[in-house]
CSV table of C-alpha atoms and ligand atoms in Angstrom, one decimal:
chain,number,residue,atom,x,y,z
A,1,MET,CA,-0.6,30.9,3.3
A,2,ASP,CA,-3.5,30.3,5.6
A,3,ALA,CA,-5.9,27.9,3.7
A,4,LYS,CA,-9.1,28.8,5.6
A,5,PRO,CA,-10.2,31.9,3.4
A,6,ALA,CA,-9.6,29.8,0.3
A,7,PHE,CA,-11.4,26.7,1.8
A,8,GLU,CA,-14.4,28.8,2.8
A,9,LYS,CA,-14.6,30.5,-0.8
A,10,ILE,CA,-14.4,27.1,-2.5
A,11,LYS,CA,-17.0,25.8,-0.1
A,12,ASN,CA,-19.4,28.7,-0.9
A,13,GLU,CA,-19.0,28.2,-4.6
A,14,ILE,CA,-19.8,24.5,-4.2
A,15,LYS,CA,-22.9,25.2,-2.2
A,16,SER,CA,-24.3,27.4,-4.9
A,17,GLU,CA,-23.4,24.7,-7.5
A,18,VAL,CA,-25.2,22.1,-5.4
A,19,ASN,CA,-28.2,24.3,-5.1
A,20,SER,CA,-28.3,24.7,-9.0
A,21,LEU,CA,-27.9,20.9,-9.4
A,22,LYS,CA,-30.7,20.4,-6.8
A,23,ASP,CA,-33.0,22.8,-8.9
A,24,LYS,CA,-32.4,20.3,-11.8
A,25,GLY,CA,-33.5,17.4,-9.4
A,26,ILE,CA,-29.9,16.2,-8.9
A,27,VAL,CA,-28.4,15.6,-5.5
A,28,PRO,CA,-24.6,14.9,-5.6
A,29,GLY,CA,-23.5,11.8,-3.7
A,30,LEU,CA,-20.1,10.7,-2.3
A,31,ALA,CA,-19.3,7.2,-1.0
A,32,ALA,CA,-16.1,6.2,0.9
A,33,VAL,CA,-15.0,2.5,1.1
A,34,VAL,CA,-12.9,1.8,4.2
A,35,ALA,CA,-11.1,-1.5,4.2
A,36,GLY,CA,-8.1,-0.8,6.6
A,37,GLU,CA,-8.3,-1.2,10.4
A,38,ASP,CA,-6.3,1.9,10.9
A,39,ALA,CA,-8.2,4.3,13.2
A,40,ILE,CA,-7.0,7.4,11.3
A,41,SER,CA,-8.8,6.2,8.1
A,42,HIS,CA,-12.1,6.7,10.0
A,43,THR,CA,-11.1,10.1,11.1
A,44,TYR,CA,-10.2,11.2,7.6
A,45,VAL,CA,-13.6,9.9,6.3
A,46,PHE,CA,-15.4,11.7,9.2
A,47,PHE,CA,-14.1,15.0,8.0
A,48,LYS,CA,-14.8,14.2,4.4
A,49,GLN,CA,-18.5,13.4,5.4
A,50,LYS,CA,-18.7,16.6,7.5
A,51,ASP,CA,-17.5,18.8,4.5
A,52,CYS,CA,-20.1,17.0,2.3
A,53,GLN,CA,-22.9,17.6,4.8
A,54,GLU,CA,-22.0,21.2,5.0
A,55,VAL,CA,-22.3,21.8,1.2
A,56,GLY,CA,-25.3,19.7,0.7
A,57,ILE,CA,-23.6,16.5,-0.9
A,58,ASN,CA,-25.0,13.1,0.3
A,59,SER,CA,-22.4,11.0,1.7
A,60,GLU,CA,-22.2,7.4,2.9
A,61,MET,CA,-19.4,5.1,4.2
A,62,VAL,CA,-19.0,1.3,3.5
A,63,ASP,CA,-16.9,0.1,6.5
A,64,LEU,CA,-15.3,-3.3,5.4
A,65,SER,CA,-12.6,-3.0,8.2
A,66,LYS,CA,-14.3,-5.9,10.2
A,67,VAL,CA,-14.7,-8.2,7.4
A,68,ASN,CA,-12.7,-11.5,7.5
A,69,SER,CA,-9.3,-10.8,5.9
A,70,ASN,CA,-9.6,-13.6,3.4
A,71,GLU,CA,-12.9,-12.2,2.0
A,72,ARG,CA,-12.1,-8.4,2.3
A,73,GLU,CA,-10.6,-8.0,-1.2
A,74,SER,CA,-13.4,-9.7,-3.0
A,75,ASN,CA,-16.0,-7.7,-0.7
A,76,ALA,CA,-14.3,-4.5,-1.6
A,77,ILE,CA,-14.4,-5.2,-5.4
A,78,ARG,CA,-18.2,-6.2,-5.2
A,79,THR,CA,-18.9,-3.1,-3.2
A,80,ILE,CA,-17.0,-0.8,-5.7
A,81,LYS,CA,-18.7,-2.5,-8.7
A,82,GLU,CA,-22.1,-1.8,-7.1
A,83,LEU,CA,-21.2,1.9,-6.3
A,84,ASN,CA,-20.0,2.2,-10.0
A,85,GLU,CA,-23.5,1.4,-11.0
A,86,ARG,CA,-25.5,3.5,-8.6
A,87,ARG,CA,-26.9,6.7,-10.1
A,88,ASN,CA,-27.1,8.6,-6.8
A,89,ILE,CA,-23.4,8.1,-6.2
A,90,ASN,CA,-21.1,10.3,-8.3
A,91,GLY,CA,-17.8,10.0,-6.4
A,92,ILE,CA,-16.1,7.1,-4.8
A,93,ILE,CA,-13.1,7.3,-2.5
A,94,VAL,CA,-11.1,4.2,-1.6
A,95,GLN,CA,-9.7,5.3,1.7
A,96,MET,CA,-6.0,4.5,1.9
A,97,PRO,CA,-4.1,2.8,3.4
A,98,PHE,CA,-5.5,-0.6,2.4
A,99,PRO,CA,-4.2,-3.6,4.3
A,100,ASP,CA,-1.3,-5.6,2.7
A,101,PHE,CA,-3.5,-8.6,1.9
A,102,ILE,CA,-5.6,-6.5,-0.5
A,103,ASP,CA,-4.3,-5.9,-4.0
A,104,THR,CA,-4.7,-2.2,-4.5
A,105,GLU,CA,-4.1,-2.5,-8.1
A,106,LYS,CA,-7.2,-4.7,-8.6
A,107,ILE,CA,-9.2,-2.1,-6.5
A,108,PHE,CA,-8.1,0.8,-8.7
A,109,ASP,CA,-8.8,-1.2,-11.9
A,110,THR,CA,-12.4,-1.8,-10.6
A,111,LEU,CA,-13.1,1.8,-9.8
A,112,SER,CA,-14.9,3.7,-12.5
A,113,PRO,CA,-12.6,6.6,-13.7
A,114,LYS,CA,-15.8,8.7,-14.0
A,115,LYS,CA,-16.2,8.4,-10.3
A,116,ASP,CA,-12.5,8.4,-9.3
A,117,VAL,CA,-12.6,11.6,-7.2
A,118,ASP,CA,-9.2,10.8,-5.7
A,119,CYS,CA,-7.6,10.4,-9.1
A,120,LEU,CA,-6.2,7.1,-8.4
A,121,THR,CA,-7.1,5.0,-11.5
A,122,PRO,CA,-4.6,4.5,-14.4
A,123,PHE,CA,-7.0,6.3,-16.8
A,124,ASN,CA,-7.1,9.6,-14.8
A,125,LEU,CA,-3.5,9.4,-14.0
A,126,GLY,CA,-2.6,8.7,-17.8
A,127,LYS,CA,-4.6,11.8,-18.7
A,128,LEU,CA,-2.8,13.9,-16.3
A,129,LEU,CA,0.6,12.5,-17.6
A,130,ARG,CA,-0.3,13.3,-21.2
A,131,GLY,CA,-1.5,16.8,-20.2
A,132,GLU,CA,-5.0,16.0,-21.4
A,133,TYR,CA,-7.0,17.7,-18.7
A,134,SER,CA,-8.8,20.9,-17.6
A,135,TYR,CA,-9.3,22.2,-14.2
A,136,ASN,CA,-13.0,22.6,-14.9
A,137,ASP,CA,-13.9,19.3,-16.3
A,138,ASP,CA,-11.4,16.6,-15.1
A,139,LEU,CA,-10.8,14.8,-11.9
A,140,LEU,CA,-7.3,15.7,-10.7
A,141,PRO,CA,-5.6,14.4,-7.5
A,142,CYS,CA,-6.9,16.4,-4.5
A,143,THR,CA,-3.7,17.3,-2.7
A,144,PRO,CA,-1.6,18.4,-5.8
A,145,ARG,CA,-4.7,20.3,-7.0
A,146,GLY,CA,-5.1,21.8,-3.6
A,147,VAL,CA,-1.6,23.0,-3.5
A,148,VAL,CA,-1.9,24.6,-7.0
A,149,GLU,CA,-5.2,26.3,-5.9
A,150,LEU,CA,-3.6,27.6,-2.7
A,151,LEU,CA,-0.6,29.1,-4.8
A,152,LYS,CA,-3.1,30.7,-7.1
A,153,TYR,CA,-5.3,32.1,-4.3
A,154,TYR,CA,-2.1,33.9,-2.9
A,155,GLY,CA,-1.2,35.2,-6.3
A,156,ILE,CA,2.0,33.2,-6.7
A,157,ASP,CA,2.8,32.8,-10.2
A,158,VAL,CA,4.9,29.6,-10.7
A,159,ALA,CA,5.8,30.3,-14.4
A,160,GLY,CA,9.5,30.4,-14.9
A,161,GLN,CA,10.2,29.5,-11.2
A,162,ASP,CA,12.4,26.6,-10.0
A,163,VAL,CA,10.3,24.3,-7.9
A,164,ALA,CA,11.8,21.7,-5.7
A,165,VAL,CA,9.1,18.9,-4.9
A,166,ILE,CA,10.6,16.7,-2.2
A,167,GLY,CA,9.1,13.2,-2.7
A,168,ARG,CA,8.4,11.2,-5.9
A,169,SER,CA,5.1,9.4,-5.1
A,170,VAL,CA,2.4,8.6,-7.6
A,171,LEU,CA,-0.2,9.9,-5.4
A,172,VAL,CA,1.2,13.3,-4.4
A,173,SER,CA,4.6,14.4,-5.7
A,174,ASN,CA,4.7,13.4,-9.3
A,175,PRO,CA,1.2,14.6,-10.3
A,176,LEU,CA,2.1,17.9,-8.5
A,177,ARG,CA,5.4,18.1,-10.4
A,178,LYS,CA,3.5,17.6,-13.8
A,179,MET,CA,0.8,20.1,-13.0
A,180,LEU,CA,3.4,22.8,-12.0
A,181,GLU,CA,5.4,21.9,-15.2
A,182,ASP,CA,2.2,22.5,-17.2
A,183,MET,CA,2.0,25.9,-15.6
A,184,ASP,CA,5.4,26.6,-17.0
A,185,ALA,CA,7.4,26.1,-13.7
A,186,THR,CA,10.7,24.1,-13.9
A,187,ALA,CA,9.7,21.5,-11.4
A,188,THR,CA,11.8,18.6,-10.1
A,189,CYS,CA,11.2,15.7,-7.8
A,190,TYR,CA,13.8,14.9,-5.2
A,191,HIS,CA,14.1,11.8,-3.1
A,192,THR,CA,16.3,9.6,-0.9
A,193,LYS,CA,18.8,8.9,-3.7
A,194,SER,CA,19.0,12.5,-5.0
A,195,LYS,CA,22.6,13.9,-4.9
A,196,ASN,CA,23.2,17.4,-3.2
A,197,LEU,CA,19.5,17.5,-2.0
A,198,LEU,CA,20.5,20.4,0.4
A,199,GLY,CA,22.1,22.4,-2.4
A,200,LYS,CA,19.1,21.9,-4.8
A,201,ILE,CA,16.6,23.0,-2.0
A,202,LYS,CA,18.7,26.2,-1.3
A,203,GLU,CA,18.5,27.2,-5.1
A,204,ALA,CA,14.8,26.7,-5.4
A,205,ASP,CA,12.2,29.5,-5.6
A,206,ILE,CA,9.5,27.3,-4.3
A,207,ILE,CA,9.9,24.2,-2.1
A,208,ILE,CA,7.1,21.7,-1.6
A,209,SER,CA,7.8,19.1,1.0
A,210,ALA,CA,5.9,15.9,0.8
A,211,VAL,CA,7.9,13.4,2.8
A,212,GLY,CA,6.4,12.6,6.1
A,213,ARG,CA,9.4,10.9,7.9
A,214,PRO,CA,9.7,11.7,11.7
A,215,PRO,CA,13.1,10.9,13.2
A,216,GLU,CA,11.6,8.7,15.8
A,217,MET,CA,10.1,6.5,13.2
A,218,HIS,CA,12.7,6.9,10.4
A,219,LYS,CA,16.2,7.2,12.0
A,220,ASP,CA,18.1,6.9,8.7
A,221,ASN,CA,16.0,9.0,6.3
A,222,SER,CA,14.0,11.3,8.5
A,223,PHE,CA,13.3,14.8,7.0
A,224,ARG,CA,12.6,18.3,8.3
A,225,LEU,CA,12.7,21.6,6.4
A,226,THR,CA,14.0,24.5,8.4
A,227,GLY,CA,14.7,28.1,7.6
A,228,GLU,CA,18.4,27.7,7.4
A,229,MET,CA,17.9,25.3,4.4
A,230,VAL,CA,16.0,27.7,2.1
A,231,ARG,CA,17.0,30.9,0.5
A,232,ASN,CA,15.5,34.4,1.4
A,233,GLY,CA,12.2,34.9,-0.2
A,234,ALA,CA,11.5,31.2,-0.9
A,235,VAL,CA,7.8,30.1,-0.9
A,236,ILE,CA,7.5,27.1,1.3
A,237,VAL,CA,4.5,24.4,1.1
A,238,GLY,CA,4.3,21.7,3.6
A,239,VAL,CA,2.4,18.6,2.6
A,240,GLY,CA,4.2,15.9,4.7
A,241,VAL,CA,2.5,14.9,8.0
A,242,ARG,CA,2.7,11.7,9.9
A,243,LYS,CA,0.8,10.7,13.0
A,244,TYR,CA,2.8,9.2,15.9
A,245,LEU,CA,0.1,6.6,16.7
A,246,LYS,CA,1.4,5.8,20.2
A,247,ILE,CA,1.4,9.3,21.5
A,248,ASP,CA,-1.3,10.7,19.3
A,249,LYS,CA,0.9,13.6,18.0
A,250,LEU,CA,1.4,15.0,14.4
A,251,TYR,CA,4.9,15.4,12.9
A,252,PHE,CA,5.1,17.9,10.1
A,253,ASP,CA,7.8,18.2,7.4
A,254,VAL,CA,8.1,22.0,7.8
A,255,ASP,CA,9.5,23.9,10.9
A,256,VAL,CA,7.1,26.9,10.2
A,257,ASP,CA,8.5,29.1,13.1
A,258,SER,CA,12.1,28.9,11.6
A,259,MET,CA,10.8,30.2,8.3
A,260,LYS,CA,10.0,33.6,9.8
A,261,GLY,CA,11.9,36.5,8.2
A,262,ILE,CA,13.3,34.2,5.6
A,263,ALA,CA,10.4,32.6,3.5
A,264,SER,CA,8.1,35.1,1.6
A,265,PHE,CA,5.2,32.7,2.0
A,266,VAL,CA,4.7,29.5,4.2
A,267,THR,CA,1.7,27.3,4.7
A,268,PRO,CA,0.6,26.7,8.3
A,269,ASN,CA,0.8,23.1,9.5
A,270,ILE,CA,-2.8,23.1,10.7
A,271,GLY,CA,-5.1,24.8,8.3
A,272,GLY,CA,-2.8,24.5,5.3
A,273,VAL,CA,-2.6,21.9,2.6
A,274,GLY,CA,-4.8,19.5,4.4
A,275,LEU,CA,-7.8,21.8,4.2
A,276,MET,CA,-7.2,22.4,0.6
A,277,THR,CA,-7.2,18.6,0.0
A,278,ARG,CA,-10.6,18.4,1.6
A,279,ALA,CA,-11.8,21.3,-0.4
A,280,MET,CA,-10.7,19.6,-3.7
A,281,LEU,CA,-12.4,16.4,-2.8
A,282,ILE,CA,-15.8,18.0,-2.7
A,283,LYS,CA,-15.0,20.0,-5.9
A,284,ASN,CA,-14.2,16.8,-7.6
A,285,THR,CA,-17.5,15.3,-6.5
A,286,ILE,CA,-19.4,18.1,-8.1
A,287,ILE,CA,-17.2,17.7,-11.3
A,288,ALA,CA,-17.9,14.1,-11.4
A,289,CYS,CA,-21.6,14.7,-10.8
A,290,LYS,CA,-21.9,17.3,-13.6
A,291,ASN,CA,-19.9,15.0,-16.1
A,292,LEU,CA,-22.1,12.0,-15.2
A,293,ASN,CA,-25.2,14.1,-15.8
A,294,GLY,CA,-24.0,15.7,-19.0
A,295,ILE,CA,-24.1,19.2,-17.5
A,296,LYS,CA,-21.4,21.7,-18.6
B,301,NAP,P1,5.3,8.4,0.1
B,301,NAP,O1,4.8,7.6,-0.9
B,301,NAP,O2,5.7,7.8,1.5
B,301,NAP,O3,6.6,9.3,-0.4
B,301,NAP,C1,7.5,10.0,0.4
B,301,NAP,C2,8.6,10.4,-0.6
B,301,NAP,O4,9.6,11.0,0.4
B,301,NAP,C3,9.3,9.3,-1.2
B,301,NAP,O5,9.5,9.6,-2.5
B,301,NAP,C4,10.7,9.2,-0.5
B,301,NAP,O6,11.7,8.9,-1.3
B,301,NAP,C5,10.9,10.7,0.0
B,301,NAP,N1,11.7,10.8,1.1
B,301,NAP,C6,11.8,10.0,2.2
B,301,NAP,N2,12.7,10.4,3.0
B,301,NAP,C7,13.4,11.4,2.4
B,301,NAP,C8,14.5,12.2,2.7
B,301,NAP,N3,15.1,12.0,3.9
B,301,NAP,N4,14.9,13.1,1.8
B,301,NAP,C9,14.4,13.2,0.6
B,301,NAP,N5,13.3,12.4,0.2
B,301,NAP,C10,12.8,11.6,1.1
B,301,NAP,O7,4.3,9.5,0.6
B,301,NAP,P2,3.2,10.3,-0.2
B,301,NAP,O8,1.9,9.5,-0.3
B,301,NAP,O9,3.7,11.1,-1.3
B,301,NAP,O10,2.8,11.4,0.9
B,301,NAP,C11,3.8,12.3,1.4
B,301,NAP,C12,3.5,12.9,2.7
B,301,NAP,O11,2.4,13.8,2.5
B,301,NAP,C13,3.1,12.0,3.9
B,301,NAP,O12,3.5,12.3,5.1
B,301,NAP,C14,1.5,12.0,3.8
B,301,NAP,O13,0.9,11.7,5.0
B,301,NAP,C15,1.4,13.4,3.4
B,301,NAP,N6,0.1,13.8,2.8
B,301,NAP,C16,-0.5,14.8,3.3
B,301,NAP,C17,-1.7,15.4,2.7
B,301,NAP,C18,-2.4,16.5,3.1
B,301,NAP,O14,-3.6,16.7,2.8
B,301,NAP,N7,-1.7,17.3,3.9
B,301,NAP,C19,-2.3,14.6,1.6
B,301,NAP,C20,-1.6,13.4,1.1
B,301,NAP,C21,-0.4,13.1,1.7
B,301,NAP,P3,12.0,7.5,-1.9
B,301,NAP,O15,11.1,7.4,-3.1
B,301,NAP,O16,13.5,7.5,-2.5
B,301,NAP,O17,11.8,6.5,-0.9
């Protein structure tokens, strides 16, 4: 399941949406707030800004990573309040991870749900949980939505299928489980305390791995999905990825080579779910822009 063609298709659709917004005198805008010192946060924001530039969305970054630690939380809250008010900013991303000394709950409570393009606010997550959302008009979390769009792009119908989502996070696994359930799949989240995880994986029609635990960093609960763990014809989606900072190398949940001749579909580690996540961020920015300007 190469995501590149889907990514290009979505980018082209967004470009034409941006052009029609520009005809109405509206230029969509996305702002990223970076408060962590982690170098990878800057890399992620760089790609997000590059995608925006390619489709004609204005983008800006507010870098708070050098602000004194005891002032950073109040500074972030003030910045988000200002961005909430600005008419030329339609989407705000709060680039995770935030440092431990910042109360992320306060940050998410400050962020306007209308501009919450990463779907981190309790309001948007609540709508998702209640099933009160539409793909056209609502801000859905980028990675889960990216996975759903990729499955749809490859014509994989999840209705009636048993889906094993490995992970139970509020950012990725649980929203994805809910979205798949709303598409009539039987989706279950598994985690470190799940019993007979290997048996459950072997039975699943679709397996989505969102763990990110390399053995070198997590001796006791590392995770790797290999061909021998899945049944013939299974669909495999790899979400989990972790960077070994010391050696600048990426670790992926799925051993893609071992899936050959076993899986019916598998996402590539590079050019897979990561690309779809980027596509959904720009899509969400356009949805937010149209909603804020009362355009259907
Ligand atoms: P997270 O909050 O760290 O969640 C990881 C989950 O994996 C937890 O629920 C944990 O279970 C479970 N887990 C850990 N070890 C396990 C094991 N041995 N067996 C079964 N389950 C295990 O991470 P997240 O935010 O959901 O992100 C998941 C991964 O996706 C990360 O690697 C992240 O970098 C990656 N990601 C990728 C993209 C992309 O665009 N490709 C986007 C977002 C995230 P417990 O709850 O029991 O601890």
